[in-house]
Short mmCIF file of C-alpha atoms and ligand atoms in Angstrom, two decimals:
data_model
loop_
_atom_site.label_atom_id
_atom_site.label_comp_id
_atom_site.label_asym_id
_atom_site.label_seq_id
_atom_site.Cartn_x
_atom_site.Cartn_y
_atom_site.Cartn_z
CA MET A 1 30.05 -19.15 -12.04
CA GLU A 2 28.35 -18.68 -15.55
CA TYR A 3 25.14 -18.14 -16.56
CA ASN A 4 23.76 -19.04 -19.83
CA SER A 5 20.14 -16.36 -20.04
CA PRO A 6 20.99 -14.14 -23.08
CA PHE A 7 18.72 -12.15 -21.00
CA ILE A 8 21.45 -11.04 -17.70
CA LEU A 9 24.26 -9.37 -17.48
CA TRP A 10 25.69 -11.24 -14.36
CA GLN A 11 29.50 -10.29 -13.58
CA SER A 12 31.84 -11.93 -11.61
CA GLU A 13 33.17 -8.77 -10.56
CA LEU A 14 30.76 -5.98 -8.48
CA GLN A 15 29.73 -3.70 -10.99
CA VAL A 16 29.62 0.15 -9.63
CA ILE A 17 27.79 2.19 -11.67
CA ASN A 18 28.81 5.41 -12.35
CA ALA A 19 26.13 7.58 -11.00
CA LYS A 20 27.15 11.20 -12.18
CA ASN A 21 24.56 11.61 -14.51
CA THR A 22 22.37 8.35 -13.88
CA GLN A 23 19.00 7.96 -11.83
CA ALA A 24 19.43 4.79 -9.45
CA ARG A 25 16.57 3.70 -11.21
CA GLU A 26 17.65 3.58 -14.72
CA ALA A 27 20.62 1.65 -13.80
CA PHE A 28 18.73 -0.98 -11.96
CA VAL A 29 16.76 -1.05 -15.01
CA ASP A 30 20.53 -1.36 -16.84
CA VAL A 31 21.69 -3.52 -15.14
CA ALA A 32 19.89 -6.72 -16.59
CA ASP A 33 20.89 -5.55 -19.90
CA VAL A 34 17.02 -6.79 -20.88
CA GLN A 35 16.12 -7.73 -24.43
CA VAL A 36 13.67 -6.19 -26.41
CA GLY A 37 10.24 -7.98 -25.92
CA SER A 38 11.85 -10.47 -22.90
CA PRO A 39 8.85 -10.73 -20.76
CA VAL A 40 10.00 -8.81 -17.31
CA LEU A 41 7.73 -8.47 -14.06
CA ASP A 42 8.21 -5.08 -12.28
CA LEU A 43 7.19 -5.32 -8.49
CA GLY A 44 8.15 -1.77 -7.91
CA TRP A 45 4.89 -1.51 -6.49
CA GLU A 46 5.16 2.56 -6.25
CA GLY A 47 5.89 2.17 -10.06
CA ASP A 48 9.75 3.54 -9.72
CA CYS A 49 10.84 2.32 -12.64
CA LEU A 50 8.16 1.64 -15.16
CA GLU A 51 9.89 4.66 -17.71
CA CYS A 52 12.95 3.36 -17.63
CA LEU A 53 11.50 -0.22 -18.53
CA GLN A 54 9.35 1.15 -20.89
CA LYS A 55 12.69 2.68 -22.84
CA THR A 56 13.92 -0.85 -23.01
CA GLY A 57 11.15 -2.51 -25.17
CA ALA A 58 10.35 -5.47 -22.76
CA GLN A 59 7.12 -6.85 -22.57
CA ALA A 60 6.20 -5.61 -19.36
CA THR A 61 3.69 -6.40 -16.85
CA PHE A 62 3.38 -4.05 -13.87
CA VAL A 63 2.29 -5.65 -10.85
CA GLY A 64 1.71 -3.57 -7.46
CA GLU A 65 -1.29 -3.48 -4.74
CA ASP A 66 -1.60 0.41 -4.98
CA ILE A 67 -4.91 1.21 -7.48
CA ARG A 68 -2.70 4.95 -8.21
CA ALA A 69 0.43 3.00 -9.05
CA VAL A 70 -1.11 0.84 -11.63
CA GLN A 71 -2.83 3.95 -12.79
CA LYS A 72 0.22 5.01 -13.55
CA ALA A 73 1.46 1.85 -15.61
CA GLU A 74 -1.75 2.07 -17.50
CA ALA A 75 -1.23 6.00 -18.04
CA LEU A 76 2.46 4.71 -19.73
CA ARG A 77 0.68 1.74 -21.77
CA ILE A 78 2.40 -0.96 -19.76
CA ASN A 79 0.44 -3.59 -18.51
CA GLY A 80 -0.44 -2.98 -15.59
CA VAL A 81 -2.84 -5.33 -12.79
CA LEU A 82 -3.41 -5.00 -9.16
CA SER A 83 -2.69 -7.43 -6.81
CA THR A 84 -0.99 -9.07 -3.61
CA MET A 85 -0.54 -12.49 -5.42
CA PRO A 86 1.79 -11.21 -8.45
CA ALA A 87 2.66 -15.08 -9.52
CA GLN A 88 -1.13 -15.50 -9.45
CA VAL A 89 -1.44 -13.16 -12.20
CA ILE A 90 1.94 -13.76 -14.26
CA SER A 91 4.47 -16.66 -14.80
CA ASP A 92 7.27 -17.50 -16.65
CA VAL A 93 9.07 -14.40 -16.60
CA GLN A 94 12.63 -13.71 -18.06
CA VAL A 95 13.26 -11.27 -15.19
CA VAL A 96 11.88 -9.20 -12.35
CA PHE A 97 12.51 -5.82 -10.97
CA TYR A 98 11.76 -5.12 -7.47
CA LYS A 99 12.25 -2.12 -5.62
CA PRO A 100 10.80 -1.94 -2.22
CA ALA A 101 8.70 1.17 -1.46
CA GLN A 102 10.60 3.40 1.31
CA ARG A 103 7.61 2.17 3.58
CA SER A 104 7.09 -1.12 2.88
CA ALA A 105 7.44 -3.53 5.97
CA LYS A 106 9.58 -6.03 5.80
CA GLY A 107 7.36 -9.32 6.15
CA GLN A 108 5.36 -7.51 2.69
CA VAL A 109 8.96 -7.47 0.93
CA PHE A 110 9.55 -11.35 1.74
CA GLU A 111 6.53 -12.04 0.41
CA TRP A 112 6.97 -10.33 -2.82
CA ILE A 113 10.49 -11.88 -3.38
CA ASP A 114 8.63 -15.24 -2.37
CA GLN A 115 6.02 -13.87 -5.59
CA GLY A 116 8.99 -13.33 -7.76
CA PHE A 117 10.36 -16.64 -7.46
CA GLN A 118 6.92 -18.22 -8.01
CA ALA A 119 7.01 -16.26 -11.06
CA LEU A 120 10.22 -16.58 -12.68
CA GLU A 121 10.88 -19.30 -15.13
CA MET A 122 13.46 -21.56 -14.49
CA GLY A 123 16.96 -19.54 -15.25
CA GLY A 124 15.22 -16.25 -14.62
CA VAL A 125 16.59 -13.78 -12.49
CA LEU A 126 15.05 -11.44 -9.86
CA TYR A 127 17.00 -8.07 -9.30
CA LEU A 128 16.36 -6.38 -6.04
CA ALA A 129 17.27 -2.27 -5.44
CA GLY A 130 16.68 -0.85 -1.90
CA GLN A 131 19.19 1.04 0.29
CA ARG A 132 21.54 -0.07 3.12
CA ASN A 133 19.56 1.83 5.79
CA ARG A 134 16.55 0.63 4.10
CA GLY A 135 16.92 -3.12 4.72
CA ILE A 136 18.16 -4.36 1.50
CA ARG A 137 21.09 -6.55 3.40
CA SER A 138 18.26 -8.59 4.93
CA TYR A 139 16.53 -8.35 2.06
CA ALA A 140 19.40 -9.55 0.25
CA ALA A 141 19.93 -12.42 2.89
CA TYR A 142 16.34 -13.39 2.43
CA LEU A 143 16.72 -13.57 -1.39
CA HIS A 144 19.54 -16.29 -0.82
CA ALA A 145 17.29 -18.16 1.42
CA VAL A 146 14.56 -18.46 -1.24
CA PHE A 147 16.63 -18.62 -4.41
CA GLY A 148 20.27 -20.61 -2.68
CA ASN A 149 22.14 -17.71 -4.51
CA ASN A 150 22.25 -13.78 -4.61
CA LYS A 151 25.24 -11.55 -6.01
CA ARG A 152 25.75 -7.86 -5.53
CA ALA A 153 24.93 -7.00 -9.19
CA GLY A 154 25.56 -3.29 -9.20
CA ARG A 155 25.82 -0.14 -6.87
CA VAL A 156 24.45 3.52 -7.45
CA ASP A 157 25.34 6.01 -4.73
CA ARG A 158 23.70 4.44 -1.51
CA VAL A 159 21.56 2.22 -3.56
CA GLU A 160 22.62 -1.54 -3.97
CA ILE A 161 21.30 -4.00 -6.32
CA TYR A 162 21.31 -7.78 -5.49
CA SER A 163 19.82 -10.34 -7.95
CA ALA A 164 19.56 -13.79 -7.60
CA LYS A 165 18.66 -16.67 -10.29
CA LYS A 166 16.38 -19.13 -10.52
CA GLU A 167 17.67 -22.78 -10.36
CA ARG A 168 15.47 -25.10 -9.03
CA ASP A 169 11.96 -25.49 -8.88
CA ASP A 170 11.12 -25.09 -5.40
CA PRO A 171 12.32 -22.28 -3.16
CA GLY A 172 14.81 -22.71 -0.55
CA GLN A 173 12.16 -22.26 2.19
CA ALA A 174 8.32 -22.30 2.53
CA PRO A 175 7.03 -19.15 1.46
CA ILE A 176 6.09 -16.99 4.37
CA ASP A 177 2.96 -16.13 5.76
CA ASN A 178 2.16 -12.82 7.46
CA ARG A 179 -1.36 -12.95 8.31
CA MET A 180 -2.47 -12.61 12.23
CA THR A 181 -5.27 -12.08 14.12
CA PHE A 182 -6.23 -10.44 17.61
CA GLU A 183 -9.41 -9.28 18.93
CA LEU A 184 -10.75 -6.64 20.43
CA TYR A 185 -13.39 -6.81 23.47
CA ASP A 186 -14.01 -2.85 24.46
CA LEU A 187 -15.12 -0.65 21.16
CA PRO A 188 -18.23 -0.28 20.40
CA GLY A 189 -20.33 -3.04 18.96
CA SER A 190 -17.77 -5.30 20.83
CA PRO A 191 -16.44 -7.85 20.26
CA TYR A 192 -14.17 -7.85 16.92
CA THR A 193 -11.87 -10.65 15.27
CA VAL A 194 -9.56 -8.83 13.17
CA GLU A 195 -7.22 -10.40 10.47
CA THR A 196 -4.18 -8.26 9.14
CA ARG A 197 -0.95 -8.93 7.39
CA ALA A 198 2.05 -7.25 6.75
CA GLY A 199 2.08 -3.82 5.45
CA VAL A 200 -1.58 -2.81 6.40
CA PHE A 201 -1.38 0.13 8.78
CA SER A 202 -1.53 -0.63 12.31
CA ARG A 203 -1.50 -4.39 11.71
CA ASP A 204 -0.38 -5.27 15.30
CA ASP A 205 -3.14 -3.72 17.21
CA LEU A 206 -5.92 -0.66 16.79
CA ASP A 207 -4.17 2.52 15.86
CA SER A 208 -4.34 5.10 19.38
CA GLY A 209 -5.50 7.94 16.52
CA THR A 210 -8.15 5.14 15.48
CA ARG A 211 -9.45 4.79 19.23
CA LEU A 212 -9.85 8.41 19.40
CA LEU A 213 -11.91 8.62 16.55
CA ILE A 214 -14.05 5.78 17.58
CA ASP A 215 -14.80 7.26 21.27
CA CYS A 216 -15.81 10.60 19.25
CA MET A 217 -17.87 8.82 17.01
CA GLU A 218 -21.74 9.39 17.02
CA VAL A 219 -23.38 6.97 14.81
CA ARG A 220 -27.05 7.43 14.32
CA PRO A 221 -29.07 4.14 13.17
CA ALA A 222 -29.94 4.77 10.07
CA ASP A 223 -26.64 6.95 8.89
CA HIS A 224 -24.77 5.86 5.58
CA ILE A 225 -21.13 6.36 6.66
CA LEU A 226 -17.82 6.32 4.30
CA ASP A 227 -14.78 5.30 6.09
CA TRP A 228 -12.24 7.26 3.74
CA GLY A 229 -8.79 5.27 3.83
CA CYS A 230 -10.15 2.32 5.76
CA GLY A 231 -6.95 -0.06 6.37
CA TRP A 232 -7.66 -3.38 7.77
CA GLY A 233 -11.42 -1.42 8.40
CA ALA A 234 -11.26 -0.53 12.45
CA LEU A 235 -13.62 2.26 11.69
CA GLY A 236 -15.87 1.34 9.09
CA MET A 237 -16.72 -1.85 10.80
CA VAL A 238 -17.29 -0.01 14.13
CA ALA A 239 -19.80 2.36 12.47
CA ALA A 240 -21.65 -0.46 10.29
CA ARG A 241 -22.77 -2.11 13.36
CA LEU A 242 -24.01 1.05 14.96
CA SER A 243 -25.60 1.98 12.30
CA VAL A 244 -28.09 -0.77 12.47
CA LYS A 245 -30.51 0.69 9.89
CA GLY A 246 -27.88 1.94 8.04
CA SER A 247 -25.01 0.99 6.13
CA ALA A 248 -21.21 2.12 5.78
CA THR A 249 -18.74 2.04 2.73
CA LEU A 250 -15.24 1.64 2.83
CA VAL A 251 -12.49 2.70 0.50
CA ASP A 252 -8.83 2.21 0.41
CA SER A 253 -6.70 2.70 -2.54
CA ASN A 254 -4.51 -0.39 -1.61
CA ILE A 255 -5.62 -3.50 -2.07
CA ARG A 256 -3.72 -5.44 0.49
CA ALA A 257 -5.79 -3.36 3.37
CA VAL A 258 -9.30 -4.30 0.95
CA SER A 259 -8.37 -7.55 1.03
CA CYS A 260 -8.37 -7.05 4.72
CA ALA A 261 -11.03 -5.50 5.24
CA GLU A 262 -13.24 -7.90 3.23
CA GLU A 263 -12.22 -10.92 5.62
CA ASN A 264 -12.91 -8.82 8.59
CA LEU A 265 -16.63 -7.67 7.71
CA LYS A 266 -17.07 -11.31 7.12
CA ARG A 267 -15.17 -12.27 10.13
CA ASN A 268 -17.48 -10.28 12.12
CA ARG A 269 -20.77 -10.96 9.83
CA ILE A 270 -20.93 -7.06 9.06
CA CYS A 271 -23.31 -7.46 6.06
CA ASN A 272 -24.48 -4.06 6.20
CA ALA A 273 -21.00 -2.76 4.78
CA VAL A 274 -19.62 -3.03 1.50
CA VAL A 275 -15.31 -2.44 0.36
CA HIS A 276 -13.95 -1.10 -2.54
CA VAL A 277 -10.93 -0.46 -3.59
CA GLY A 278 -9.99 3.13 -5.45
CA ASP A 279 -8.66 6.41 -5.15
CA ALA A 280 -10.52 7.77 -2.54
CA ARG A 281 -10.00 11.46 -3.82
CA VAL A 282 -12.40 10.96 -6.35
CA PHE A 283 -15.82 10.94 -4.71
CA ASP A 284 -18.15 9.04 -6.46
CA ARG A 285 -21.02 11.92 -7.18
CA ARG A 286 -23.68 9.49 -6.81
CA GLU A 287 -23.36 8.25 -3.04
CA LYS A 288 -24.17 10.73 -0.37
CA PHE A 289 -23.14 10.30 3.05
CA ASP A 290 -24.48 10.94 7.11
CA LEU A 291 -20.84 10.50 8.43
CA ILE A 292 -17.78 10.74 7.07
CA VAL A 293 -14.66 9.83 8.92
CA SER A 294 -10.81 8.93 8.49
CA ASN A 295 -7.76 8.19 9.94
CA PRO A 296 -5.81 9.93 6.97
CA PRO A 297 -2.45 9.00 5.41
CA PHE A 298 -0.85 11.56 6.81
CA HIS A 299 2.76 11.11 4.40
CA ASP A 300 0.43 12.44 1.76
CA GLY A 301 0.08 15.90 3.64
CA ASN A 302 -2.28 17.96 1.56
CA ALA A 303 -1.84 16.09 -1.61
CA ALA A 304 -4.94 13.91 0.38
CA ALA A 305 -6.34 16.28 2.98
CA HIS A 306 -7.55 18.70 0.47
CA PRO A 307 -9.28 16.44 -1.93
CA LEU A 308 -10.34 14.58 0.91
CA ILE A 309 -11.91 17.75 2.95
CA GLU A 310 -13.34 19.32 -0.42
CA GLY A 311 -14.79 15.89 -1.44
CA ALA A 312 -16.32 15.77 1.57
CA PHE A 313 -18.46 18.88 1.81
CA ARG A 314 -19.82 17.81 -2.01
CA ALA A 315 -20.86 13.99 -0.83
CA LEU A 316 -21.89 15.38 3.03
CA ARG A 317 -25.79 15.37 3.36
CA PRO A 318 -27.55 18.18 4.94
CA GLY A 319 -26.85 17.78 8.30
CA GLY A 320 -23.80 15.48 7.28
CA ARG A 321 -20.68 15.11 9.54
CA LEU A 322 -16.95 14.76 8.30
CA MET A 323 -14.57 13.57 11.30
CA LEU A 324 -10.85 13.13 11.45
CA VAL A 325 -7.57 12.43 13.53
CA VAL A 326 -4.39 13.89 12.63
CA MET A 327 -1.49 14.53 13.93
CA ARG A 328 -0.87 18.35 13.30
CA PRO A 329 -4.03 19.80 13.06
CA GLU A 330 -3.31 23.35 11.87
CA SER A 331 -3.26 23.06 8.27
CA TYR A 332 -6.33 20.23 8.48
CA LEU A 333 -8.66 22.74 10.62
CA ARG A 334 -7.82 25.85 8.51
CA HIS A 335 -8.87 24.07 4.96
CA ILE A 336 -11.86 22.41 6.65
CA ARG A 337 -12.95 26.34 7.70
CA ARG A 338 -12.00 27.46 4.40
CA VAL A 339 -14.28 24.75 3.04
CA PHE A 340 -17.22 23.91 5.60
CA ARG A 341 -17.00 27.91 6.94
CA GLN A 342 -16.49 26.10 10.32
CA GLY A 343 -14.94 23.17 12.34
CA ARG A 344 -14.05 22.21 15.79
CA ILE A 345 -11.47 20.05 17.75
CA MET A 346 -13.54 17.47 19.38
CA ALA A 347 -10.91 15.36 21.21
CA GLN A 348 -7.23 15.87 21.80
CA LYS A 349 -4.85 12.87 23.54
CA ASP A 350 -1.76 11.49 23.50
CA GLY A 351 -0.48 13.74 20.09
CA TYR A 352 -3.76 12.64 18.45
CA THR A 353 -6.35 15.60 17.44
CA VAL A 354 -9.98 14.77 16.26
CA LEU A 355 -11.69 17.48 14.04
CA GLU A 356 -15.21 17.44 13.05
CA ALA A 357 -17.10 20.30 10.51
CA HIS A 358 -20.91 19.30 9.58
CA ILE A 359 -23.28 20.72 6.93
CA GLY A 360 -25.99 22.91 8.12
CA ASN A 361 -29.33 21.57 7.71
C1 LIG B 1 -3.29 6.18 8.53
S1 LIG B 1 -4.06 4.59 7.57
C2 LIG B 1 -5.00 4.82 8.36
C3 LIG B 1 -5.84 3.08 8.49
C4 LIG B 1 -7.59 3.05 9.03
N1 LIG B 1 -8.86 3.61 8.90
C5 LIG B 1 -7.27 2.58 10.43
O1 LIG B 1 -7.67 3.67 11.21
O2 LIG B 1 -6.18 1.71 10.91
C6 LIG B 1 -4.61 5.59 5.94
C7 LIG B 1 -5.42 4.34 5.01
O3 LIG B 1 -5.27 5.60 3.50
C8 LIG B 1 -5.15 4.65 2.45
N2 LIG B 1 -5.12 6.03 1.45
C9 LIG B 1 -4.10 6.59 1.03
N3 LIG B 1 -4.23 7.51 -0.11
C10 LIG B 1 -5.64 6.82 -0.27
C11 LIG B 1 -6.36 7.51 -1.16
N4 LIG B 1 -5.75 8.33 -1.99
N5 LIG B 1 -7.50 6.40 -1.50
C12 LIG B 1 -7.68 5.93 -0.62
N6 LIG B 1 -7.13 5.07 0.29
C13 LIG B 1 -6.10 6.12 0.49
C14 LIG B 1 -3.86 4.24 2.81
O4 LIG B 1 -3.48 2.59 1.90
C15 LIG B 1 -4.10 3.67 4.54
O5 LIG B 1 -4.64 2.29 4.33
#
């Protein structure tokens, strides 16, 4: 089949790109043969392709869900927007690139394919890259369901690239809605109604580690609490309910998580808490806390743990406490003791450990 758009390199044969000296992400951008000035939407939410895209001279917009990826785009002078709904911030683009992040949930990838379809102008093309063992085949099938066509447009080592052209106004199926709700009755301050979405940590139920931390959490009535990396808001909601005369600040770098946490505060009529999107490694020097709680991102290792522990030490008031739940406690505890000069294991269960440290009065 022939397509007319000058912006698309559309081949009848599978293009196998020589990967010898070419990074997969460069090939991903190359395969679209983007023209200087053409409006392009980059949905690679970790900002994987930004540098390559910049070299093409396209008029690129990056939409991501994590503030750190958007900041990376801005540092490269690429228009970066933080959103879970790209089609609400940009339309009529000629090319969409989407390389799902390694840890993306399937439902979330489907949502973003829907969004890519909506953001494209008629005749525009969505390019999707990924590895076979990371679900690219099922994503390609979804691409076909939405666009009514798809094609394997390239391959670099184990990374396959699919493309699909927008040939009709309406998608082949209704956009997916990944929201789900559940109730929690056995936590302090219960009941809680929870809404989550695909792609948010522990979206089906309360995480066992988070539950253990809640079991250990001692919240005083006037405490000001920080929930560092709040996800859908479990720790912050419970803390805010218990601190009847105090308040809680919930922070997450991911706007999807933040939108769930906001919704959950509303649903549960919790008025003494606020939610911010931000890189919580950077503490606001003006805000001081009595309690900082976190189930920190284990994939980020020390890159998150060290700034969290060091920032908590500076942000806690005299008598204030840091409480973390982790799976491999050794290096956390070592760093806590280095910074706080003390620190202890409060509880251990099912592979989770709760660590505690405090600031002397
Ligand atoms: C293991 S999850 C815990 C979520 C939630 N507190 C819970 O217990 O269900 C870690 C959370 O930290 C967030 N996160 C990771 N790095 C962050 C950072 N630098 N600043 C703020 N949040 C971060 C992630 O988006 C994720 O929601």
